[in-house]
Every structure is written in structure tokens, then in C-alpha cells.
Short mmCIF file of C-alpha atoms in Angstrom, two decimals:
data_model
loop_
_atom_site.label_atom_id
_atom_site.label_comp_id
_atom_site.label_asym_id
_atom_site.label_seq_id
_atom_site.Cartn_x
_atom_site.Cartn_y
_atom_site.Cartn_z
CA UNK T 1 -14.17 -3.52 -15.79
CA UNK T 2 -14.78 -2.31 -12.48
CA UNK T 3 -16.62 1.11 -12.18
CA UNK T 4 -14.10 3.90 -11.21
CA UNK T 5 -14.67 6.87 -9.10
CA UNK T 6 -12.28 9.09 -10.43
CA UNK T 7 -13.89 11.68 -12.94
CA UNK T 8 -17.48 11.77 -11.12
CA UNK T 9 -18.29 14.83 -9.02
CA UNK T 10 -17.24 12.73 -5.96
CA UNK T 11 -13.54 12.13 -6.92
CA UNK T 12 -11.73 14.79 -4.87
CA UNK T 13 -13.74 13.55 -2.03
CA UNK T 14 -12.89 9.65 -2.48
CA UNK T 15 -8.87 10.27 -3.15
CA UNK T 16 -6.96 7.64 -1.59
CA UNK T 17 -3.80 7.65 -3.54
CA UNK T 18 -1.04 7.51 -2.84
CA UNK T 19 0.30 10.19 -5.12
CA UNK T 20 -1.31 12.39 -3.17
CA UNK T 21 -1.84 14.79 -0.22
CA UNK T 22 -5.68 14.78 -0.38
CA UNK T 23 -8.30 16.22 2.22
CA UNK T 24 -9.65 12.31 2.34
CA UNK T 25 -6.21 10.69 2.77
CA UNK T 26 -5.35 13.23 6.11
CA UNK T 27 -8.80 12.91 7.26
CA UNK T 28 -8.03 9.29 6.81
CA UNK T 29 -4.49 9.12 8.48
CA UNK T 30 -5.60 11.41 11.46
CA UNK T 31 -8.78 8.89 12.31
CA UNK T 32 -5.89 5.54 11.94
CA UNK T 33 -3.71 7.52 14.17
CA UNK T 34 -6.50 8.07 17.36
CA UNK T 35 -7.39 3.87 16.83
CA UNK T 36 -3.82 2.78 17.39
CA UNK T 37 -3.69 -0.92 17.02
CA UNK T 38 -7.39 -1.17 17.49
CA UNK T 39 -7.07 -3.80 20.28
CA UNK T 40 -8.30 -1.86 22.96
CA UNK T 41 -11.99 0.12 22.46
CA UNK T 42 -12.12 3.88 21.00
CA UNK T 43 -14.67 5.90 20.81
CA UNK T 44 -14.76 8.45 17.90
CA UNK T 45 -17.01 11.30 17.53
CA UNK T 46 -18.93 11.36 14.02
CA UNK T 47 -16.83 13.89 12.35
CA UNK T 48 -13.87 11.52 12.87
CA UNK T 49 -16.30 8.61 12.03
CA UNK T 50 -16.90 10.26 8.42
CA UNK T 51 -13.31 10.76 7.83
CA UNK T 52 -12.68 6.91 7.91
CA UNK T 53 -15.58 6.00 5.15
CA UNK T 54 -13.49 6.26 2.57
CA UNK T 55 -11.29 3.54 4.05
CA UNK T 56 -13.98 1.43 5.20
CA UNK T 57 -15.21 1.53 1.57
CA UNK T 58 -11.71 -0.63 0.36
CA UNK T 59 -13.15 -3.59 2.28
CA UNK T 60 -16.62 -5.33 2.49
CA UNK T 61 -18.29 -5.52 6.40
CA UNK T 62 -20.99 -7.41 5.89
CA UNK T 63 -22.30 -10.77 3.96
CA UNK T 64 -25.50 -10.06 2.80
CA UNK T 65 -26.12 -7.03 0.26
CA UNK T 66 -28.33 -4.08 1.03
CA UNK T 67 -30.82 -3.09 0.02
CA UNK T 68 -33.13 -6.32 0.27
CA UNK T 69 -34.73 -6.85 -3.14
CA UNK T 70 -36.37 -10.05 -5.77
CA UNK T 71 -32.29 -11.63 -5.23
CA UNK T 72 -32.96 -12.04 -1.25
CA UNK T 73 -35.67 -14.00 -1.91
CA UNK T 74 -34.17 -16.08 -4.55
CA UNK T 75 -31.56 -16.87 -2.32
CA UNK T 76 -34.02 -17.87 0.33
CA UNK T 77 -35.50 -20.38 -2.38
CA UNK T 78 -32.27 -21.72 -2.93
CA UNK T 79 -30.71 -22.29 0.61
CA UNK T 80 -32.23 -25.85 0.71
CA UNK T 81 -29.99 -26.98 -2.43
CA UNK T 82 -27.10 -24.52 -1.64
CA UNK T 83 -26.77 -26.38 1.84
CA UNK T 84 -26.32 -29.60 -0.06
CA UNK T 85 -24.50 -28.16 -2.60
CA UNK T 86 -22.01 -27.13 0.33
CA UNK T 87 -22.01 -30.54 1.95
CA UNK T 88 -21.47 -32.88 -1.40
CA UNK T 89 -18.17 -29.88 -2.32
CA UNK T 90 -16.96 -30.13 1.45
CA UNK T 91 -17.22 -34.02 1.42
CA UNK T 92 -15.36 -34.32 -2.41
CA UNK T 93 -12.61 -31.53 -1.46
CA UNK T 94 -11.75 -33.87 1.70
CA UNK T 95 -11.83 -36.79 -0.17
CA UNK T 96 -9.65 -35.38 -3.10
CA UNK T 97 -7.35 -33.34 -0.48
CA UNK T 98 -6.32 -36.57 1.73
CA UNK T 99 -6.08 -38.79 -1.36
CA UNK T 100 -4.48 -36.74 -4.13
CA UNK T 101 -1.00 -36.10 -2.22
CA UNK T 102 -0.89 -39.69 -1.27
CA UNK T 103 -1.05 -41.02 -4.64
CA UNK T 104 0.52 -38.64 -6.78
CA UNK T 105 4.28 -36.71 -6.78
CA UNK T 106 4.30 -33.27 -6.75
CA UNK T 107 5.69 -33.11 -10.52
CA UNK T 108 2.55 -35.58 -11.34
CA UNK T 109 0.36 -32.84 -10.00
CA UNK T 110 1.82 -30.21 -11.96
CA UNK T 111 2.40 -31.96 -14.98
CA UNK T 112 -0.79 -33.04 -15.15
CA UNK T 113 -2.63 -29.81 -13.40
CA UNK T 114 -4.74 -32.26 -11.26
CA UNK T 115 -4.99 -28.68 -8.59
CA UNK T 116 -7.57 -27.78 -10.65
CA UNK T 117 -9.71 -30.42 -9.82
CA UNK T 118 -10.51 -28.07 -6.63
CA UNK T 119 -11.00 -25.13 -9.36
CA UNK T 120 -13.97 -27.19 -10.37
CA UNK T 121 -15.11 -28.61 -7.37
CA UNK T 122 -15.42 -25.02 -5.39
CA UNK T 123 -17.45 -23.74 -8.67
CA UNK T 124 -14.67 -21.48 -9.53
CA UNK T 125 -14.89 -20.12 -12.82
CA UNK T 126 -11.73 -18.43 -14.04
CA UNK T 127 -11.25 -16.06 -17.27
CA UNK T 128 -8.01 -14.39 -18.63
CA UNK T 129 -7.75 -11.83 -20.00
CA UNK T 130 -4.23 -10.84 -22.09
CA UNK T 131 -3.09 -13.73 -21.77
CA UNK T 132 -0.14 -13.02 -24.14
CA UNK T 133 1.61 -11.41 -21.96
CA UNK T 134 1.59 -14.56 -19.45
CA UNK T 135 5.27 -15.90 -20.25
CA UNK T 136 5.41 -19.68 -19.91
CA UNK T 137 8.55 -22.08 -20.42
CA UNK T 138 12.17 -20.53 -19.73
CA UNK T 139 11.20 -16.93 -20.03
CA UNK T 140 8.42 -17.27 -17.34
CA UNK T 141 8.64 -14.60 -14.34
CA UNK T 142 10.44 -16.21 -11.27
CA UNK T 143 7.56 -14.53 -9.19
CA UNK T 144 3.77 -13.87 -9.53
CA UNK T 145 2.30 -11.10 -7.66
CA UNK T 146 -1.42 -10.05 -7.29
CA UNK T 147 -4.37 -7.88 -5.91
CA UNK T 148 -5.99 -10.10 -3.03
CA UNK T 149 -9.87 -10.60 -2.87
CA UNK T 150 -11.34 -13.69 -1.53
CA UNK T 151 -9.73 -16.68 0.28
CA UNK T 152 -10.25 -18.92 -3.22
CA UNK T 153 -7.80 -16.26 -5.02
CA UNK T 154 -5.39 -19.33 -4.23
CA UNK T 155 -7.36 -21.60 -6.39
CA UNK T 156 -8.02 -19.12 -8.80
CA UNK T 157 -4.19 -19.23 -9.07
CA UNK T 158 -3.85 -22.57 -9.48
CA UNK T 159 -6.38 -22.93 -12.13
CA UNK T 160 -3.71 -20.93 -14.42
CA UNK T 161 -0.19 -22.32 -13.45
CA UNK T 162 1.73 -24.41 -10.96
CA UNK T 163 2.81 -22.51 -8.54
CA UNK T 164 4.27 -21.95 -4.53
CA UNK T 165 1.36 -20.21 -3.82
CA UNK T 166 2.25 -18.15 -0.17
CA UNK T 167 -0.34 -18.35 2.37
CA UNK T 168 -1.12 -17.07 5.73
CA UNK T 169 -4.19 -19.45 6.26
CA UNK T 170 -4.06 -22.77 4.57
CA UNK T 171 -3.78 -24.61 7.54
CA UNK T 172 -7.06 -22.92 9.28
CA UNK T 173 -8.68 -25.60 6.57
CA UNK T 174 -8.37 -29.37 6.89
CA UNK T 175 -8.42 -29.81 2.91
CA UNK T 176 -5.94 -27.52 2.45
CA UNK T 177 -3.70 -28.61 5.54
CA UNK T 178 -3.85 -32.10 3.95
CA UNK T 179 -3.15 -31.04 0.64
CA UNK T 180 0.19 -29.25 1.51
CA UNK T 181 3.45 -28.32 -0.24
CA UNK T 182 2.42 -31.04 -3.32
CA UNK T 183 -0.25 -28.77 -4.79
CA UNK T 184 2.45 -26.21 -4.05
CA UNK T 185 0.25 -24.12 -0.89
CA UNK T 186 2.87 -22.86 1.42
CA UNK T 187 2.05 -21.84 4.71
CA UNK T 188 3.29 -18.45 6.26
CA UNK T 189 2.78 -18.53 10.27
CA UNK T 190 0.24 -15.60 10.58
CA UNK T 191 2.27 -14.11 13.36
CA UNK T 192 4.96 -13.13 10.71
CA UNK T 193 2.62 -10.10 9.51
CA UNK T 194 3.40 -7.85 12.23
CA UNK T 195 6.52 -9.03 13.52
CA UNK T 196 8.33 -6.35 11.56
CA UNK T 197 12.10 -7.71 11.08
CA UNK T 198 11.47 -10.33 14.18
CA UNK T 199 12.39 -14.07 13.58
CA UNK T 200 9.13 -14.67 12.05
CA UNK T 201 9.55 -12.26 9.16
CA UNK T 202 12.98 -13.82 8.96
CA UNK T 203 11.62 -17.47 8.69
CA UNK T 204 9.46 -16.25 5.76
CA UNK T 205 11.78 -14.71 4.05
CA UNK T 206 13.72 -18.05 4.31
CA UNK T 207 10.49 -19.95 2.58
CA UNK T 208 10.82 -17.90 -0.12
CA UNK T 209 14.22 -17.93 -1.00
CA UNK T 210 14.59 -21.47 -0.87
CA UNK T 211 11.08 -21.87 -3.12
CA UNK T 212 12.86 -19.94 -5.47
CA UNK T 213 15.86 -21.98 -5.25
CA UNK T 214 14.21 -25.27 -6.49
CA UNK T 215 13.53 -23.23 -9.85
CA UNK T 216 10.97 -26.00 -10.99
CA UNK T 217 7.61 -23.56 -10.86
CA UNK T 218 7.08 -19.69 -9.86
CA UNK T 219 6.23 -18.50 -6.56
CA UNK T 220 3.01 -16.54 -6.43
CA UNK T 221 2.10 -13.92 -3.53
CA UNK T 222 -0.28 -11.34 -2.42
CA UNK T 223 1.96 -8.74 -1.39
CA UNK T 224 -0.79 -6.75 0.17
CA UNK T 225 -1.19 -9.15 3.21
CA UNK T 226 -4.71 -8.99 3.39
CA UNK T 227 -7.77 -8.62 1.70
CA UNK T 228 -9.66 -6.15 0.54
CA UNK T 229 -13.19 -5.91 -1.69
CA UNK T 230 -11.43 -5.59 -4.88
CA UNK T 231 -13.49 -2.33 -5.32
CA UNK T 232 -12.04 0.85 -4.16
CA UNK T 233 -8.21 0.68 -3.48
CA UNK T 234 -5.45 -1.99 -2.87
CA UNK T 235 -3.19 -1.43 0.12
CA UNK T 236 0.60 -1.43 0.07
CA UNK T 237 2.35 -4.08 -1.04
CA UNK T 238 5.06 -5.26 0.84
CA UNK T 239 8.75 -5.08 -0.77
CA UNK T 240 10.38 -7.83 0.04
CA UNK T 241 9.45 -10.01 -2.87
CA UNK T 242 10.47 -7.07 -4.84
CA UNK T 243 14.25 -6.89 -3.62
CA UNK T 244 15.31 -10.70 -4.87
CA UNK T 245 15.85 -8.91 -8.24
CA UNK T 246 13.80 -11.39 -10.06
CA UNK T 247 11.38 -11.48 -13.25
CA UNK T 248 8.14 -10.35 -11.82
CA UNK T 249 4.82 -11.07 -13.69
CA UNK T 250 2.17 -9.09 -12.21
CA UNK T 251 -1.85 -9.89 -11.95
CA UNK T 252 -4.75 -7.58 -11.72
CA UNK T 253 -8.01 -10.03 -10.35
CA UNK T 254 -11.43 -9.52 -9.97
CA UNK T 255 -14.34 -11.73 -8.50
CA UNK T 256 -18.05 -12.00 -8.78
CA UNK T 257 -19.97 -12.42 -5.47
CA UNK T 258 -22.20 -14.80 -7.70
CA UNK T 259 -25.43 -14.82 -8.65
CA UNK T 260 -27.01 -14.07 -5.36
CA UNK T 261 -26.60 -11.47 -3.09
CA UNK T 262 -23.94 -12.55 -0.98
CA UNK T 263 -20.35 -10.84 -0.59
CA UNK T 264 -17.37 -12.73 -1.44
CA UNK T 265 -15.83 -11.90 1.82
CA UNK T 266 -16.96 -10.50 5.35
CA UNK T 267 -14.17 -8.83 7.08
CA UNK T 268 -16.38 -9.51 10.53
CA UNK T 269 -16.58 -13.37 9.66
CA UNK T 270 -14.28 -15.87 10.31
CA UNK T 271 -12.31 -18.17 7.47
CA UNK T 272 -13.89 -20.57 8.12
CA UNK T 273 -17.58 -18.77 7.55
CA UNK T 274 -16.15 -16.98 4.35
CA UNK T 275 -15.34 -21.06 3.08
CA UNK T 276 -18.58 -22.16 3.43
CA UNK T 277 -20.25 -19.09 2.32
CA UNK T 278 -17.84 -19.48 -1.62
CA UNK T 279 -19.29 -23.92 -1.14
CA UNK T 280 -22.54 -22.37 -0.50
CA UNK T 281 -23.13 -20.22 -3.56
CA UNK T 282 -23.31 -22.34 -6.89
CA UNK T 283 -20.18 -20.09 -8.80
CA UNK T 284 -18.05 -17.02 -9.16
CA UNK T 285 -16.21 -16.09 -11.93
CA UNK T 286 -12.58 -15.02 -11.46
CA UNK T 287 -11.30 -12.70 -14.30
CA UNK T 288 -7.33 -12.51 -14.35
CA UNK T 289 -5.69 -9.88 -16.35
CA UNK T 290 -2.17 -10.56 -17.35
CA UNK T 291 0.13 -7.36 -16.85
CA UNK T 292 3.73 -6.72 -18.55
CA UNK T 293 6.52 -8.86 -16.94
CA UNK T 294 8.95 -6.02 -14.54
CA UNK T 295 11.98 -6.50 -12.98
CA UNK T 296 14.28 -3.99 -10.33
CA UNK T 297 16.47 -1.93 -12.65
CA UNK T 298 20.12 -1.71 -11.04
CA UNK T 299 20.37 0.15 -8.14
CA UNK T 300 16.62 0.58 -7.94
CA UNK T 301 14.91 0.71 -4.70
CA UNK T 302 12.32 -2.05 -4.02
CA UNK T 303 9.95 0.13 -2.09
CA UNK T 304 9.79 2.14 -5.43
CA UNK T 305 9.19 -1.16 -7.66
CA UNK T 306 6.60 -2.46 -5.27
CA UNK T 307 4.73 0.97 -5.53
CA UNK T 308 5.45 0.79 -9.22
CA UNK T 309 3.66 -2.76 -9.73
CA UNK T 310 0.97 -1.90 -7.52
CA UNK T 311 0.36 1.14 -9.29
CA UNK T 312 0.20 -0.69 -12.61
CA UNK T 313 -2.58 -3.37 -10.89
CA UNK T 314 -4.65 -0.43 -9.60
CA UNK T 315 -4.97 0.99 -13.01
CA UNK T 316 -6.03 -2.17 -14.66
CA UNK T 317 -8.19 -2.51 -12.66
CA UNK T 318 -9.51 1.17 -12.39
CA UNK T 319 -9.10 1.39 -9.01
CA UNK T 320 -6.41 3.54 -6.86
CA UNK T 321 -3.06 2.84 -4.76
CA UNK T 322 -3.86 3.65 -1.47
CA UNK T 323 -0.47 4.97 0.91
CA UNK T 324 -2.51 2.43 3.59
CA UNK T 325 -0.82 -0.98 5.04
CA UNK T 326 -2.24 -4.07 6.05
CA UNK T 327 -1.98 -3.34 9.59
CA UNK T 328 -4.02 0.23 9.56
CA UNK T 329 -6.96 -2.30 8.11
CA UNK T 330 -6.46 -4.86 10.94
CA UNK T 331 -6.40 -1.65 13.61
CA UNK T 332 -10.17 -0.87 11.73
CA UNK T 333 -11.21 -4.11 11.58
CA UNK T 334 -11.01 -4.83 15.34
CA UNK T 335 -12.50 -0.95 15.88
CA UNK T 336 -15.58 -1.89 13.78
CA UNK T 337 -15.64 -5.33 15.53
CA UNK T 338 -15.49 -3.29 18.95
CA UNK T 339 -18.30 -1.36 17.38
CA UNK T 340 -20.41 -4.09 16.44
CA UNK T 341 -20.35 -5.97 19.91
CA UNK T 342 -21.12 -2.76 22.00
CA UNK T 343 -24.44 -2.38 19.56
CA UNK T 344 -25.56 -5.90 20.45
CA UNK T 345 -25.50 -4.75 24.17
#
């Protein structure tokens, strides 16, 4: 289990829930509210600064761990066979990505769960937990919905079910791109995020219902929209998802950063960087805990069952529900990005 804050001297200080009205979730609010959407520089003074450390600490801003130590320098002795490591599980994920959908139907793939050849090929290790409450056959959940980590929690997924696994940035990767809808990876134009109700949100929403429609395998999401460090707090999942008044079986996942020390994701990298980093290392070890099936009860408002199901994940995984959306962390992400460029002046 991951550590938990709550119940150390600290707590009051490190409240980002969502339930409440704390000192850290106003401080918090008030520093969002001066970056805007982050695209253009702000400078804050330190008191403001502090205020937004709580939120920073729901997402990871660097690659390599602090403070150096004996696993810096075993990682140095291992960069020679992690680079070739990297090279022979970039060259085999090509070769199995522009063969595999050529060769084989899409029910061939599920049927015979050949996706999780790329479970084994990115030295993804994946272990459930509760299993029994993962319903399979006719009383499976129509949707899956989870926490969202690293940019491998898609092949973490697969390595459990078949699945329409929504994604805003499958086609960023050329093995993923040529894998397409066969291994059941759906692409979700990135622009859709923050187009509110615009025609991209609509197009999405169109994905999905049709997905659904074929009724041959579940559709799994992140509903948070982004990632954070799988520490801390998850940010709000969106509702849609939660408004088809469908069978929803929710996950609670956590990752190792491996046995080196090297962060699963750096929000100031690229996708690109954070997939070669995951080649790089030799493993990480997914652990997926199953959570009681939910569905809306008549009448009941989705915003209320998304908060409900989010809530549930955040306690499993002893971490809290923030009130924060994906777009406050992209307005902090590009105001620590600002940050970082003026300090290399």
C-alpha cells in the first residue's frame, strides 16, 4: 500500500480533498487562479509559491530521484545494457506492432490475448489484487475506469482483459499507431480535452457510444485526463462516462519506478522521452486492485457518481480526491516549464 499522509502531524497541512474547505486547498485555488491557463509567464512571490506545493506534490517533475545515493551509481553501471535493452524492446514492439494486426482479426487477438505479448516485451509486470470482484462473462461491467500513472497503464490494462482502451496519445508512437483499433487502442484527438462541449468533445463522446454499441469487450478509460504520480491525490474525473447509465467496474493502480532510481513519468519530458525511459529500465510492477462493480442509481447525478468512484479509488489506494481538474495541472505544468527555461538563462 501506498504510504498515506493523513494521521501524521502534517495532515491538516497536506488536505487536498475534496470534502473539504481546507487552508491548503484555498491557498491552492488562489495560486491556480493568478496562473490562468499558464500559457503566458507569471511570476509569483514565494508565499504564493508555497501555497502550490501541495499540488505540485500530486505529480512527479523530474526523472531522476534525489537525493543521489549507491542506486545512482548502479544505474550508471547499467546504462550500457539498459541502452540495448531499449533498442532489442523498440525493434520487437515494431516488429510485433506492424505484423500482429496484419495477420490476425481483432476477435483472434482477444480470444487468444496475443496484446499481452507487449505486456512482456515492455517488462511490465502486472499483479491483482481482489480479483473476485473482477466480473467476467455476461455480468462483466460495460465500462472500466481507473487512476492514471504512467503512459504503459494502457498495457497494464491489456495484460488483464480485452478492452477499447481510450487514449489521448497512441498515435504520438509508431507501434501503437500501427497497432490500432485491433488490439482495441482508441485514439481521442488531444484537442478534445479542453474543448469543453465544442465538436471535439462531441466526436468523443461519439467513440464511445458506438464502442459500447458493438457490446463484444468493455471500454476502459482514465477519467482523470491526465496523469499524475500515483502518490498524493487523483484529480477529477470527468462525468461523462458516468452518465451512459452503465455497469461500471472501477480500478485502483499503482506502479513501481523499478529498481533504479528513475521516475515513472516526468511531467517536463515529452512522450516520447517517458517511452524510452519505461524500454530503458529492465521492469515495473503494476499492482491492480479490483473495486466493487457501481452503477448511476435512477435519477442520480453523474457528477455525484464520478466523485463517488473516485472517492472509492482514492481510498484504496490511501490517497485523497482532490476538487482539482486536469486543466489546473496543465496551467502548472506550463508555469513550472516557464520556470525551468528562465533558470537556464
Amino acid at each position: 500500500m501506498a504510504p498515506s499522509v493523513m494521521g501524521s502531524p502534517i495532515a491538516p497541512f497536506l488536505d487536498l480533498s475534496m470534502e473539504s474547505q481546507s487552508p491548503t486547498v484555498t491557498g491552492v485555488r488562489r495560486g491556480l487562479s493568478l496562473l490562468g491557463d499558464g500559457k503566458s509567464p507569471v511570476t509569483l512571490d514565494p508565499p504564493t509559491e508555497q501555497q502550490l506545493l501541495p499540488f505540485e506534490s500530486m505529480f512527479q517533475f523530474e526523472r531522476i530521484k534525489r537525493p543521489l545515493g549507491v542506486g545512482h551509481l548502479l544505474l550508471l553501471l547499467y546504462t550500457p545494457f539498459g541502452l540495448v535493452l531499449l533498442l532489442l524492446r523498440g525493434i520487437c514492439c515494431f516488429l510485433v506492432a506492424l505484423i500482429l494486426p496484419r495477420v490476425c482479426s481483432e476477435d483472434q487477438i482477444d480470444r487468444w490475448r496475443l496484446a499481452r505479448v507487449f505486456v512482456w516485451l515492455t517488462g511490465t509486470r502486472v499483479r491483482l489484487e481482489d480479483e473476485h470482484l473482477f466480473e467476467k462473462g455476461e455480468d462483466r461491467a460495460e465500462i472500466i475506469v481507473s487512476n492514471h500513472i504512467s503512459e504503459f497503464d494502457a498495457v497494464a490494462m491489456l495484460g488483464i482483459t480485452p478492452a477499447y482502451i481510450l487514449g489521448y496519445d497512441f498515435y504520438k508512437m509508431l507501434f501503437f499507431k500501427l497497432l490500432g483499433d485491433k488490439a482495441g487502442l482508441v485514439y481521442v484527438p488531444y484537442v478534445s480535452r479542453q474543448q469543453g462541449n465544442g465538436a471535439g468533445r462531441d466526436a468523443v463522446r461519439q467513440i464511445i457510444v458506438e464502442r459500447l454499441a458493438r457490446g463484444n469487450k468493455p471500454l476502459a478509460a482514465f477519467p482523470e485526463g491526465g496523469l499524475t504520480n500515483g502518490r498524493k491525490g487523483l484529480l477529477q474525473y470527468h462525468k461523462f462516462l458516468f452518465s451512459l447509465e452503465k455497469t461500471v467496474q472501477p480500478l485502483a493502480i499503482r506502479a513501481s519506478d523499478g529498481p533504479f532510481p528513475v521516475n515513472i513519468n516526468d511531467e517536463t519530458s515529452t512522450f516520447l522521452a517517458n517511452v524510452l525511459w519505461y524500454l530503458f529500465v529492465p521492469w515495473h510492477t503494476y499492482t491492480v486492485q479490483f473495486l466493487p462493480c457501481t452503477k448511476a442509481a435512477p435519477g442520480e447525478d453523474p457528477l455525484v457518481v464520478a466523485q463517488r468512484v473516485m472517492k472509492a479509488t482514492a481510498d484504496a489506494l490511501e490517497q485523497q480526491a482532490s476538487p482539482f481538474m486536469y486543466r489546473d495541472k496543465i496551467a502548472y505544468t506550463r508555469y513550472k516549464t516557464h520556470q525551468r527555461k528562465n533558470s537556464k538563462r
